[in-house]
PDB file of N, CA, C and O in Angstrom:
ATOM      1  N   MET A1206       0.839  -1.183   0.000  1.00 92.00           N
ATOM      2  CA  MET A1206       0.000   0.000   0.000  1.00 92.00           C
ATOM      3  C   MET A1206       0.879   1.239   0.000  1.00 92.00           C
ATOM      4  O   MET A1206       1.891   1.305   0.679  1.00 92.00           O
ATOM      5  N   ILE A1207       0.473   2.199  -0.788  1.00 93.00           N
ATOM      6  CA  ILE A1207       1.199   3.457  -0.896  1.00 93.00           C
ATOM      7  C   ILE A1207       0.272   4.583  -0.463  1.00 93.00           C
ATOM      8  O   ILE A1207      -0.888   4.636  -0.865  1.00 93.00           O
ATOM      9  N   THR A1208       0.807   5.484   0.359  1.00 95.00           N
ATOM     10  CA  THR A1208       0.054   6.661   0.781  1.00 95.00           C
ATOM     11  C   THR A1208       0.739   7.881   0.200  1.00 95.00           C
ATOM     12  O   THR A1208       1.949   8.050   0.344  1.00 95.00           O
ATOM     13  N   VAL A1209      -0.037   8.715  -0.475  1.00 96.00           N
ATOM     14  CA  VAL A1209       0.531   9.899  -1.111  1.00 96.00           C
ATOM     15  C   VAL A1209      -0.152  11.160  -0.612  1.00 96.00           C
ATOM     16  O   VAL A1209      -1.291  11.130  -0.154  1.00 96.00           O
ATOM     17  N   THR A1210       0.578  12.255  -0.701  1.00 95.00           N
ATOM     18  CA  THR A1210       0.012  13.565  -0.423  1.00 95.00           C
ATOM     19  C   THR A1210      -0.099  14.310  -1.747  1.00 95.00           C
ATOM     20  O   THR A1210       0.679  14.074  -2.671  1.00 95.00           O
ATOM     21  N   VAL A1211      -1.081  15.193  -1.828  1.00 94.00           N
ATOM     22  CA  VAL A1211      -1.323  15.946  -3.051  1.00 94.00           C
ATOM     23  C   VAL A1211      -1.364  17.424  -2.690  1.00 94.00           C
ATOM     24  O   VAL A1211      -2.101  17.827  -1.803  1.00 94.00           O
ATOM     25  N   GLU A1212      -0.534  18.203  -3.375  1.00 93.00           N
ATOM     26  CA  GLU A1212      -0.497  19.641  -3.128  1.00 93.00           C
ATOM     27  C   GLU A1212      -0.577  20.379  -4.453  1.00 93.00           C
ATOM     28  O   GLU A1212       0.108  20.024  -5.405  1.00 93.00           O
ATOM     29  N   LYS A1213      -1.397  21.404  -4.496  1.00 92.00           N
ATOM     30  CA  LYS A1213      -1.532  22.216  -5.703  1.00 92.00           C
ATOM     31  C   LYS A1213      -0.439  23.275  -5.707  1.00 92.00           C
ATOM     32  O   LYS A1213      -0.229  23.971  -4.721  1.00 92.00           O
ATOM     33  N   ASN A1214       0.279  23.383  -6.828  1.00 91.00           N
ATOM     34  CA  ASN A1214       1.350  24.369  -6.893  1.00 91.00           C
ATOM     35  C   ASN A1214       0.861  25.660  -7.550  1.00 91.00           C
ATOM     36  O   ASN A1214      -0.298  25.776  -7.940  1.00 91.00           O
ATOM     37  N   ALA A1215       1.743  26.629  -7.681  1.00 92.00           N
ATOM     38  CA  ALA A1215       1.375  27.943  -8.202  1.00 92.00           C
ATOM     39  C   ALA A1215       0.900  27.895  -9.651  1.00 92.00           C
ATOM     40  O   ALA A1215       0.147  28.758 -10.090  1.00 92.00           O
ATOM     41  N   LYS A1216       1.309  26.883 -10.393  1.00 93.00           N
ATOM     42  CA  LYS A1216       0.911  26.756 -11.796  1.00 93.00           C
ATOM     43  C   LYS A1216      -0.411  26.017 -11.957  1.00 93.00           C
ATOM     44  O   LYS A1216      -0.869  25.790 -13.069  1.00 93.00           O
ATOM     45  N   GLY A1217      -1.029  25.612 -10.836  1.00 93.00           N
ATOM     46  CA  GLY A1217      -2.313  24.940 -10.895  1.00 93.00           C
ATOM     47  C   GLY A1217      -2.238  23.439 -11.067  1.00 93.00           C
ATOM     48  O   GLY A1217      -3.244  22.769 -11.227  1.00 93.00           O
ATOM     49  N   LYS A1218      -1.025  22.885 -11.044  1.00 95.00           N
ATOM     50  CA  LYS A1218      -0.858  21.435 -11.162  1.00 95.00           C
ATOM     51  C   LYS A1218      -0.760  20.823  -9.776  1.00 95.00           C
ATOM     52  O   LYS A1218      -0.373  21.475  -8.814  1.00 95.00           O
ATOM     53  N   TYR A1219      -1.114  19.550  -9.685  1.00 95.00           N
ATOM     54  CA  TYR A1219      -1.058  18.834  -8.417  1.00 95.00           C
ATOM     55  C   TYR A1219       0.221  18.009  -8.335  1.00 95.00           C
ATOM     56  O   TYR A1219       0.486  17.183  -9.204  1.00 95.00           O
ATOM     57  N   LYS A1220       1.004  18.257  -7.300  1.00 95.00           N
ATOM     58  CA  LYS A1220       2.225  17.499  -7.050  1.00 95.00           C
ATOM     59  C   LYS A1220       1.858  16.281  -6.216  1.00 95.00           C
ATOM     60  O   LYS A1220       1.235  16.415  -5.164  1.00 95.00           O
ATOM     61  N   VAL A1221       2.245  15.113  -6.688  1.00 96.00           N
ATOM     62  CA  VAL A1221       1.913  13.865  -6.022  1.00 96.00           C
ATOM     63  C   VAL A1221       3.200  13.270  -5.443  1.00 96.00           C
ATOM     64  O   VAL A1221       4.137  12.967  -6.183  1.00 96.00           O
ATOM     65  N   ALA A1222       3.240  13.129  -4.096  1.00 96.00           N
ATOM     66  CA  ALA A1222       4.450  12.649  -3.431  1.00 96.00           C
ATOM     67  C   ALA A1222       4.125  11.550  -2.428  1.00 96.00           C
ATOM     68  O   ALA A1222       3.054  11.554  -1.819  1.00 96.00           O
ATOM     69  N   ASP A1223       5.057  10.624  -2.266  1.00 95.00           N
ATOM     70  CA  ASP A1223       4.926   9.554  -1.281  1.00 95.00           C
ATOM     71  C   ASP A1223       4.987  10.162   0.110  1.00 95.00           C
ATOM     72  O   ASP A1223       5.879  10.949   0.415  1.00 95.00           O
ATOM     73  N   GLN A1224       4.041   9.819   0.960  1.00 95.00           N
ATOM     74  CA  GLN A1224       4.000  10.402   2.303  1.00 95.00           C
ATOM     75  C   GLN A1224       5.203   9.968   3.137  1.00 95.00           C
ATOM     76  O   GLN A1224       5.760  10.758   3.886  1.00 95.00           O
ATOM     77  N   ALA A1225       5.622   8.725   3.015  1.00 94.00           N
ATOM     78  CA  ALA A1225       6.699   8.195   3.857  1.00 94.00           C
ATOM     79  C   ALA A1225       8.080   8.652   3.409  1.00 94.00           C
ATOM     80  O   ALA A1225       8.919   9.020   4.237  1.00 94.00           O
ATOM     81  N   THR A1226       8.338   8.636   2.101  1.00 95.00           N
ATOM     82  CA  THR A1226       9.686   8.914   1.612  1.00 95.00           C
ATOM     83  C   THR A1226       9.862  10.314   1.043  1.00 95.00           C
ATOM     84  O   THR A1226      10.980  10.790   0.904  1.00 95.00           O
ATOM     85  N   GLY A1227       8.752  10.951   0.666  1.00 95.00           N
ATOM     86  CA  GLY A1227       8.830  12.260   0.040  1.00 95.00           C
ATOM     87  C   GLY A1227       9.103  12.200  -1.452  1.00 95.00           C
ATOM     88  O   GLY A1227       9.166  13.229  -2.117  1.00 95.00           O
ATOM     89  N   GLU A1228       9.269  10.991  -1.990  1.00 96.00           N
ATOM     90  CA  GLU A1228       9.526  10.836  -3.421  1.00 96.00           C
ATOM     91  C   GLU A1228       8.351  11.403  -4.225  1.00 96.00           C
ATOM     92  O   GLU A1228       7.202  11.094  -3.963  1.00 96.00           O
ATOM     93  N   VAL A1229       8.670  12.247  -5.191  1.00 97.00           N
ATOM     94  CA  VAL A1229       7.645  12.841  -6.038  1.00 97.00           C
ATOM     95  C   VAL A1229       7.391  11.901  -7.213  1.00 97.00           C
ATOM     96  O   VAL A1229       8.304  11.576  -7.966  1.00 97.00           O
ATOM     97  N   TYR A1230       6.146  11.478  -7.351  1.00 97.00           N
ATOM     98  CA  TYR A1230       5.777  10.581  -8.445  1.00 97.00           C
ATOM     99  C   TYR A1230       5.456  11.342  -9.717  1.00 97.00           C
ATOM    100  O   TYR A1230       5.509  10.786 -10.803  1.00 97.00           O
ATOM    101  N   GLY A1231       5.114  12.600  -9.586  1.00 96.00           N
ATOM    102  CA  GLY A1231       4.829  13.405 -10.764  1.00 96.00           C
ATOM    103  C   GLY A1231       3.815  14.486 -10.473  1.00 96.00           C
ATOM    104  O   GLY A1231       3.466  14.746  -9.325  1.00 96.00           O
ATOM    105  N   TYR A1232       3.349  15.098 -11.552  1.00 96.00           N
ATOM    106  CA  TYR A1232       2.387  16.188 -11.471  1.00 96.00           C
ATOM    107  C   TYR A1232       1.206  15.858 -12.378  1.00 96.00           C
ATOM    108  O   TYR A1232       1.371  15.235 -13.427  1.00 96.00           O
ATOM    109  N   THR A1233       0.030  16.271 -11.972  1.00 96.00           N
ATOM    110  CA  THR A1233      -1.167  16.030 -12.763  1.00 96.00           C
ATOM    111  C   THR A1233      -2.043  17.275 -12.759  1.00 96.00           C
ATOM    112  O   THR A1233      -1.947  18.101 -11.856  1.00 96.00           O
ATOM    113  N   ASP A1234      -2.872  17.394 -13.788  1.00 95.00           N
ATOM    114  CA  ASP A1234      -3.753  18.556 -13.902  1.00 95.00           C
ATOM    115  C   ASP A1234      -5.021  18.417 -13.074  1.00 95.00           C
ATOM    116  O   ASP A1234      -5.647  19.408 -12.731  1.00 95.00           O
ATOM    117  N   ALA A1235      -5.406  17.182 -12.756  1.00 92.00           N
ATOM    118  CA  ALA A1235      -6.666  16.956 -12.037  1.00 92.00           C
ATOM    119  C   ALA A1235      -6.459  15.963 -10.898  1.00 92.00           C
ATOM    120  O   ALA A1235      -5.708  14.995 -11.042  1.00 92.00           O
ATOM    121  N   LYS A1236      -7.128  16.208  -9.776  1.00 89.00           N
ATOM    122  CA  LYS A1236      -7.026  15.291  -8.640  1.00 89.00           C
ATOM    123  C   LYS A1236      -7.536  13.897  -8.995  1.00 89.00           C
ATOM    124  O   LYS A1236      -7.082  12.915  -8.433  1.00 89.00           O
ATOM    125  N   ASP A1237      -8.472  13.828  -9.935  1.00 91.00           N
ATOM    126  CA  ASP A1237      -9.032  12.538 -10.339  1.00 91.00           C
ATOM    127  C   ASP A1237      -7.978  11.623 -10.967  1.00 91.00           C
ATOM    128  O   ASP A1237      -8.169  10.417 -11.033  1.00 91.00           O
ATOM    129  N   ASP A1238      -6.867  12.193 -11.429  1.00 95.00           N
ATOM    130  CA  ASP A1238      -5.823  11.411 -12.091  1.00 95.00           C
ATOM    131  C   ASP A1238      -4.729  10.931 -11.150  1.00 95.00           C
ATOM    132  O   ASP A1238      -3.809  10.223 -11.571  1.00 95.00           O
ATOM    133  N   VAL A1239      -4.801  11.300  -9.874  1.00 94.00           N
ATOM    134  CA  VAL A1239      -3.739  10.982  -8.917  1.00 94.00           C
ATOM    135  C   VAL A1239      -3.535   9.476  -8.758  1.00 94.00           C
ATOM    136  O   VAL A1239      -2.413   8.979  -8.865  1.00 94.00           O
ATOM    137  N   VAL A1240      -4.593   8.738  -8.517  1.00 95.00           N
ATOM    138  CA  VAL A1240      -4.467   7.297  -8.284  1.00 95.00           C
ATOM    139  C   VAL A1240      -3.882   6.608  -9.513  1.00 95.00           C
ATOM    140  O   VAL A1240      -2.985   5.780  -9.398  1.00 95.00           O
ATOM    141  N   ASP A1241      -4.353   6.973 -10.697  1.00 95.00           N
ATOM    142  CA  ASP A1241      -3.826   6.373 -11.925  1.00 95.00           C
ATOM    143  C   ASP A1241      -2.342   6.690 -12.106  1.00 95.00           C
ATOM    144  O   ASP A1241      -1.567   5.831 -12.533  1.00 95.00           O
ATOM    145  N   LEU A1242      -1.943   7.910 -11.786  1.00 95.00           N
ATOM    146  CA  LEU A1242      -0.536   8.297 -11.894  1.00 95.00           C
ATOM    147  C   LEU A1242       0.338   7.432 -10.991  1.00 95.00           C
ATOM    148  O   LEU A1242       1.363   6.897 -11.427  1.00 95.00           O
ATOM    149  N   VAL A1243      -0.081   7.262  -9.735  1.00 95.00           N
ATOM    150  CA  VAL A1243       0.702   6.465  -8.791  1.00 95.00           C
ATOM    151  C   VAL A1243       0.741   4.999  -9.220  1.00 95.00           C
ATOM    152  O   VAL A1243       1.788   4.358  -9.170  1.00 95.00           O
ATOM    153  N   ARG A1244      -0.375   4.474  -9.664  1.00 96.00           N
ATOM    154  CA  ARG A1244      -0.415   3.081 -10.128  1.00 96.00           C
ATOM    155  C   ARG A1244       0.510   2.875 -11.323  1.00 96.00           C
ATOM    156  O   ARG A1244       1.203   1.869 -11.415  1.00 96.00           O
ATOM    157  N   ASP A1245       0.518   3.832 -12.250  1.00 96.00           N
ATOM    158  CA  ASP A1245       1.398   3.725 -13.417  1.00 96.00           C
ATOM    159  C   ASP A1245       2.868   3.765 -13.021  1.00 96.00           C
ATOM    160  O   ASP A1245       3.695   3.046 -13.580  1.00 96.00           O
ATOM    161  N   LYS A1246       3.213   4.613 -12.055  1.00 95.00           N
ATOM    162  CA  LYS A1246       4.611   4.779 -11.645  1.00 95.00           C
ATOM    163  C   LYS A1246       5.114   3.619 -10.780  1.00 95.00           C
ATOM    164  O   LYS A1246       6.285   3.263 -10.851  1.00 95.00           O
ATOM    165  N   THR A1247       4.229   3.049  -9.939  1.00 94.00           N
ATOM    166  CA  THR A1247       4.686   2.065  -8.957  1.00 94.00           C
ATOM    167  C   THR A1247       4.209   0.644  -9.224  1.00 94.00           C
ATOM    168  O   THR A1247       4.814  -0.303  -8.732  1.00 94.00           O
ATOM    169  N   GLY A1248       3.119   0.502  -9.930  1.00 94.00           N
ATOM    170  CA  GLY A1248       2.541  -0.816 -10.144  1.00 94.00           C
ATOM    171  C   GLY A1248       1.701  -1.285  -8.975  1.00 94.00           C
ATOM    172  O   GLY A1248       1.089  -2.349  -9.023  1.00 94.00           O
ATOM    173  N   ASP A1249       1.650  -0.509  -7.908  1.00 92.00           N
ATOM    174  CA  ASP A1249       0.868  -0.859  -6.722  1.00 92.00           C
ATOM    175  C   ASP A1249      -0.577  -0.415  -6.926  1.00 92.00           C
ATOM    176  O   ASP A1249      -0.839   0.727  -7.279  1.00 92.00           O
ATOM    177  N   LEU A1250      -1.513  -1.331  -6.713  1.00 93.00           N
ATOM    178  CA  LEU A1250      -2.923  -1.009  -6.924  1.00 93.00           C
ATOM    179  C   LEU A1250      -3.590  -0.419  -5.699  1.00 93.00           C
ATOM    180  O   LEU A1250      -4.675   0.158  -5.793  1.00 93.00           O
ATOM    181  N   ASP A1251      -2.967  -0.560  -4.520  1.00 94.00           N
ATOM    182  CA  ASP A1251      -3.548  -0.081  -3.267  1.00 94.00           C
ATOM    183  C   ASP A1251      -2.966   1.291  -2.926  1.00 94.00           C
ATOM    184  O   ASP A1251      -1.893   1.398  -2.348  1.00 94.00           O
ATOM    185  N   VAL A1252      -3.683   2.345  -3.309  1.00 93.00           N
ATOM    186  CA  VAL A1252      -3.204   3.714  -3.148  1.00 93.00           C
ATOM    187  C   VAL A1252      -4.167   4.491  -2.239  1.00 93.00           C
ATOM    188  O   VAL A1252      -5.366   4.478  -2.468  1.00 93.00           O
ATOM    189  N   THR A1253      -3.607   5.158  -1.242  1.00 93.00           N
ATOM    190  CA  THR A1253      -4.393   6.029  -0.363  1.00 93.00           C
ATOM    191  C   THR A1253      -3.944   7.463  -0.604  1.00 93.00           C
ATOM    192  O   THR A1253      -2.745   7.753  -0.588  1.00 93.00           O
ATOM    193  N   VAL A1254      -4.895   8.347  -0.809  1.00 92.00           N
ATOM    194  CA  VAL A1254      -4.587   9.753  -1.064  1.00 92.00           C
ATOM    195  C   VAL A1254      -4.977  10.564   0.154  1.00 92.00           C
ATOM    196  O   VAL A1254      -6.117  10.525   0.605  1.00 92.00           O
ATOM    197  N   LEU A1255      -4.015  11.295   0.711  1.00 90.00           N
ATOM    198  CA  LEU A1255      -4.272  12.201   1.831  1.00 90.00           C
ATOM    199  C   LEU A1255      -4.569  13.578   1.293  1.00 90.00           C
ATOM    200  O   LEU A1255      -3.984  14.012   0.304  1.00 90.00           O
ATOM    201  N   ALA A1256      -5.451  14.272   1.959  1.00 72.00           N
ATOM    202  CA  ALA A1256      -5.809  15.628   1.539  1.00 72.00           C
ATOM    203  C   ALA A1256      -4.605  16.546   1.667  1.00 72.00           C
ATOM    204  O   ALA A1256      -3.847  16.485   2.620  1.00 72.00           O
ATOM    205  N   GLY A1257      -4.444  17.373   0.678  1.00 70.00           N
ATOM    206  CA  GLY A1257      -3.403  18.379   0.701  1.00 70.00           C
ATOM    207  C   GLY A1257      -4.039  19.732   0.496  1.00 70.00           C
ATOM    208  O   GLY A1257      -5.245  19.885   0.642  1.00 70.00           O
ATOM    209  N   ASN A1258      -3.241  20.723   0.151  1.00 65.00           N
ATOM    210  CA  ASN A1258      -3.826  22.036  -0.104  1.00 65.00           C
ATOM    211  C   ASN A1258      -4.532  22.031  -1.446  1.00 65.00           C
ATOM    212  O   ASN A1258      -4.249  21.240  -2.320  1.00 65.00           O
ATOM    213  N   ASP A1259      -5.483  22.908  -1.609  1.00 62.00           N
ATOM    214  CA  ASP A1259      -6.263  22.924  -2.862  1.00 62.00           C
ATOM    215  C   ASP A1259      -6.249  24.275  -3.491  1.00 62.00           C
ATOM    216  O   ASP A1259      -6.481  25.266  -3.076  1.00 62.00           O
TER     217      ASP A1259
END
């Protein structure tokens, strides 16, 4: 299981990072794409998203 945090940056993109390690998995334009982004990068299907700034 992977837990990620999501934070919106000044350009309006969402930064997706591993909560435990801080590793940045990437950036996405929509929060709805966060789980798919993490699954594509890690292969792990069990993803938990923690609320970040919006």
